[in-house]
Structures are given as structure tokens and as C-alpha cells.
Tab-separated table of C-alpha atoms in Angstrom:
chain	number	residue	atom	x	y	z
O	1	MET	CA	24.110	22.938	68.601
O	2	GLY	CA	27.732	21.854	68.255
O	3	VAL	CA	29.389	19.005	70.076
O	4	ASP	CA	31.079	20.124	73.282
O	5	LEU	CA	34.536	18.587	72.950
O	6	GLU	CA	37.015	18.207	75.788
O	7	HIS	CA	39.988	20.500	75.070
O	8	LYS	CA	41.435	20.619	78.562
O	9	HIS	CA	44.537	18.466	77.951
O	10	LYS	CA	44.794	18.904	74.197
O	11	LYS	CA	48.267	19.771	72.911
O	12	ARG	CA	47.971	23.008	70.954
O	13	ASN	CA	51.134	23.008	68.835
O	14	ASN	CA	54.870	22.427	68.760
O	15	ARG	CA	57.415	24.941	70.026
O	16	ASN	CA	58.343	27.499	67.413
O	17	GLU	CA	61.515	28.744	69.077
O	18	PRO	CA	64.064	27.196	71.422
O	19	ARG	CA	63.835	27.955	75.121
O	20	SER	CA	67.612	28.418	75.151
O	21	GLN	CA	69.127	31.881	74.764
O	22	ASP	CA	72.263	30.402	73.179
O	23	ALA	CA	73.163	32.551	70.152
O	24	TYR	CA	74.375	29.592	68.052
O	25	ALA	CA	71.178	27.587	68.669
O	26	ARG	CA	69.055	30.591	67.718
O	27	MET	CA	71.053	31.169	64.529
O	28	LEU	CA	70.519	27.533	63.538
O	29	VAL	CA	66.767	27.927	64.067
O	30	LYS	CA	66.805	31.083	61.950
O	31	LEU	CA	68.735	29.273	59.190
O	32	TYR	CA	66.471	26.195	59.137
O	33	ARG	CA	63.337	28.334	59.327
O	34	PHE	CA	64.531	30.015	56.126
O	35	LEU	CA	65.358	26.669	54.480
O	36	SER	CA	62.028	25.081	55.431
O	37	ARG	CA	60.198	28.098	53.999
O	38	ARG	CA	62.187	28.292	50.760
O	39	THR	CA	62.535	24.565	49.968
O	40	ASP	CA	59.884	21.872	49.661
O	41	SER	CA	61.961	19.551	51.832
O	42	ALA	CA	60.335	17.711	54.739
O	43	PHE	CA	63.864	17.179	56.109
O	44	ASN	CA	64.252	20.899	56.874
O	45	ASP	CA	60.847	21.021	58.591
O	46	THR	CA	61.837	18.061	60.779
O	47	VAL	CA	65.241	19.518	61.681
O	48	LEU	CA	63.634	22.876	62.552
O	49	ARG	CA	61.028	21.201	64.775
O	50	ARG	CA	63.693	19.158	66.573
O	51	LEU	CA	66.024	22.147	67.065
O	52	CYS	CA	63.257	23.800	69.080
O	53	MET	CA	62.646	20.746	71.290
O	54	SER	CA	63.578	20.439	74.948
O	55	LYS	CA	66.709	18.563	75.966
O	56	THR	CA	64.776	15.488	77.147
O	57	ASN	CA	63.174	15.256	73.710
O	58	ARG	CA	66.604	15.406	72.024
O	59	PRO	CA	68.208	12.287	73.540
O	60	VAL	CA	71.834	11.396	72.872
O	61	VAL	CA	72.934	8.994	70.139
O	62	SER	CA	75.934	6.737	70.704
O	63	LEU	CA	78.587	5.866	68.122
O	64	SER	CA	77.390	2.248	68.152
O	65	LYS	CA	73.872	3.294	67.112
O	66	LEU	CA	75.320	5.448	64.328
O	67	THR	CA	77.420	2.571	62.975
O	68	ARG	CA	74.413	0.237	63.177
O	69	ASN	CA	72.234	2.651	61.177
O	70	LEU	CA	74.909	3.347	58.555
O	71	LYS	CA	76.015	-0.287	58.162
O	72	ASN	CA	74.692	-1.096	54.681
O	73	LYS	CA	74.410	2.503	53.485
O	74	ASP	CA	76.464	4.288	50.849
O	75	ASP	CA	79.634	6.130	51.990
O	76	SER	CA	78.322	9.416	50.592
O	77	LYS	CA	75.432	9.460	53.091
O	78	ILE	CA	75.680	11.859	56.043
O	79	ALA	CA	74.207	10.843	59.409
O	80	VAL	CA	72.244	13.742	60.924
O	81	VAL	CA	71.556	13.907	64.668
O	82	VAL	CA	69.637	16.823	66.185
O	83	GLY	CA	71.258	16.325	69.569
O	84	THR	CA	74.513	15.036	71.033
O	85	VAL	CA	76.706	12.247	69.709
O	86	THR	CA	78.446	10.335	72.500
O	87	ASN	CA	81.249	7.780	72.566
O	88	ASP	CA	80.600	4.085	73.178
O	89	SER	CA	83.599	2.319	74.683
O	90	ARG	CA	82.047	-1.094	73.894
O	91	LEU	CA	82.456	-0.374	70.171
O	92	LEU	CA	85.921	-1.596	69.219
O	93	ASP	CA	86.428	-0.101	65.762
O	94	VAL	CA	84.619	2.924	64.338
O	95	PRO	CA	84.109	2.905	60.553
O	96	LYS	CA	84.693	5.949	58.355
O	97	MET	CA	81.529	8.055	58.374
O	98	SER	CA	80.268	11.622	58.028
O	99	VAL	CA	78.196	12.822	60.965
O	100	CYS	CA	76.385	16.113	61.536
O	101	ALA	CA	75.151	16.919	65.043
O	102	VAL	CA	74.421	19.840	67.372
O	103	ARG	CA	77.319	18.762	69.579
O	104	PHE	CA	79.803	15.922	70.043
O	105	THR	CA	81.562	14.704	73.142
O	106	GLU	CA	85.340	15.102	72.864
O	107	SER	CA	85.974	11.342	72.755
O	108	ALA	CA	83.292	10.769	70.074
O	109	ARG	CA	84.699	13.568	67.916
O	110	ALA	CA	88.233	12.186	68.292
O	111	ARG	CA	87.207	8.632	67.355
O	112	ILE	CA	85.268	9.736	64.247
O	113	THR	CA	88.115	11.903	62.943
O	114	LYS	CA	90.730	9.220	63.763
O	115	ALA	CA	88.779	6.715	61.655
O	116	GLY	CA	89.024	9.113	58.694
O	117	GLY	CA	85.456	10.332	59.007
O	118	GLU	CA	84.265	13.903	59.276
O	119	VAL	CA	82.334	15.876	61.857
O	120	LEU	CA	79.934	18.534	60.533
O	121	THR	CA	77.908	21.319	62.068
O	122	PHE	CA	74.396	22.159	60.892
O	123	ASP	CA	75.465	25.331	59.084
O	124	GLN	CA	78.022	23.275	57.104
O	125	LEU	CA	75.283	20.734	56.332
O	126	ALA	CA	72.981	23.503	55.090
O	127	VAL	CA	75.632	24.579	52.568
O	128	ARG	CA	76.423	21.025	51.463
O	129	ARG	CA	72.925	19.479	51.443
O	130	PRO	CA	70.321	22.284	51.600
O	131	THR	CA	67.384	19.909	51.018
O	132	GLY	CA	68.735	17.070	53.170
O	133	SER	CA	69.213	14.772	50.188
O	134	ASN	CA	71.435	11.719	50.694
O	135	THR	CA	71.300	12.006	54.503
O	136	VAL	CA	70.120	9.656	57.259
O	137	LEU	CA	68.196	11.373	60.057
O	138	ILE	CA	68.774	9.525	63.347
O	139	ARG	CA	67.444	10.149	66.849
O	140	GLY	CA	68.082	8.541	70.214
O	141	ALA	CA	65.692	6.559	72.396
O	142	ARG	CA	63.528	8.808	74.566
O	143	ASP	CA	62.326	5.959	76.754
O	144	SER	CA	65.736	5.030	78.150
O	145	ARG	CA	65.623	7.793	80.766
O	146	GLU	CA	65.534	6.578	84.383
O	147	ALA	CA	62.434	8.713	85.123
O	148	ILE	CA	60.410	6.920	82.437
O	149	LYS	CA	61.180	3.487	83.941
O	150	HIS	CA	59.202	4.507	87.052
O	151	ARG	CA	56.037	5.556	85.173
O	152	GLY	CA	53.061	3.312	85.799
O	153	ALA	CA	51.978	1.186	88.743
O	154	PRO	CA	54.595	-1.184	90.176
O	155	GLY	CA	53.347	-4.407	91.758
O	156	VAL	CA	50.335	-4.679	89.464
O	157	PRO	CA	50.068	-7.957	87.472
O	158	SER	CA	52.001	-7.887	84.136
O	159	SER	CA	53.451	-4.449	84.966
O	160	HIS	CA	57.183	-3.991	84.427
O	161	THR	CA	57.327	-0.620	86.157
O	162	LYS	CA	60.392	-0.082	88.306
O	163	PRO	CA	59.405	0.742	91.904
O	164	LEU	CA	60.906	3.744	93.677
O	165	VAL	CA	62.842	1.959	96.396
O	166	ARG	CA	65.503	3.309	98.759
O	167	SER	CA	67.664	0.224	98.467
O	168	LYS	CA	67.634	-3.135	96.706
O	169	GLY	CA	68.146	-5.240	99.855
O	170	ARG	CA	66.179	-8.074	101.454
O	171	LYS	CA	63.947	-5.790	103.517
O	172	PHE	CA	62.821	-3.498	100.674
O	173	GLU	CA	59.689	-4.529	98.726
O	174	ARG	CA	60.558	-8.212	98.866
O	175	ALA	CA	57.633	-9.560	100.942
O	176	ARG	CA	53.978	-10.184	99.927
O	177	GLY	CA	53.501	-10.244	96.187
O	178	ARG	CA	57.208	-10.656	95.490
O	179	ARG	CA	57.844	-14.155	96.897
O	180	ALA	CA	55.642	-17.262	96.833
O	181	SER	CA	56.734	-18.049	100.394
O	182	ARG	CA	55.200	-14.763	101.615
O	183	GLY	CA	51.545	-15.163	100.682
O	184	TYR	CA	51.570	-14.937	96.870
O	185	LYS	CA	53.811	-13.949	93.962
O	186	ILE	CA	52.703	-11.883	90.988
């Protein structure tokens, strides 16, 4: 007799094609499927897997995060983002850098090119670095979405879950458990 394992919530596998019907996205998947098959590069496997991901699993990367990750790296390195690169107005000066991404916001693209850097697409990257050598693969923070801040049980001791409240005023979830003067404070 074998062991009866619980398979009810087990994740079977990753997506093997994008949900999008966008022709450019599908061509990129076709290209990186070829590269991952024909090269022994783990980089191509990773890029292919991320190209097929949903939009929430491909979070944006700001210019400030790019500059932070490329700070002490060589100038020949290319930053690779499987997602969108956005501008960060808090960043005063953008250094010269080469960035490859699925898409760029207009302001981010303008600031990179103005600094003397270059903006690449994934098909250009495939020609230049087919195995992903001398690149830095960067991804954004998934947990910074507003929806994720509400996951868990608010009001429970040592829980930092954000409660779903209509307003942030005096009358909204500010009584027992929130103030020592109203019974107790957690």
C-alpha cells in the first residue's frame, strides 16, 4: 500500500505560454524558448519562465532600484528586467547604464537616454548576449502591492496586517484593542 498524499492544493507546474494574445509577447516567448532549448544557459530558462508570468508576478522596477543594483558593477553589464521600468522623481541624477526590459515608461526611457545610456528590447538582447553573460537580472518587489498588505488577521497580537477600513478617522477601528484608555491596547 502506498501513502495517500494530499494533492488538492499542490501547484502542478509553471505557465508555459503567456495568457496575453499580444503578438510581440508571443514572439519573445518563441525566441526565448528556442534559446533555452539550444543553450545551456539558466538565464534563458529564467527569462522564458518570467515572460509567461501574470502581470502581478512581473512587478515594476524603478530607476532608483536599477541604479542601486548597478552601483558597483562594470559599465559593460546590462540590467535585465522582465517587466516595466518606471521613472523615480526622487532620484536626482541617473547614471549611464544599459537596460533591457519588456517596456519602459516614457519618462524613464527619456531619462536613461539623456544620461547617455541605452534602452534595449529582448530581441536586441538575444542578439547581443544570447546566453545572458555579463548581465544583471533584476525584478521588482511583489509584496508592495496594496492587496498584499491586507492579507492576514488585523488586530491579532504582533500582526502588522492593514485592516480594511472605510476611513482613517477617530470613529473607525480606534476603540477597544487600539487605545489603552478603551479597555486594552495590543
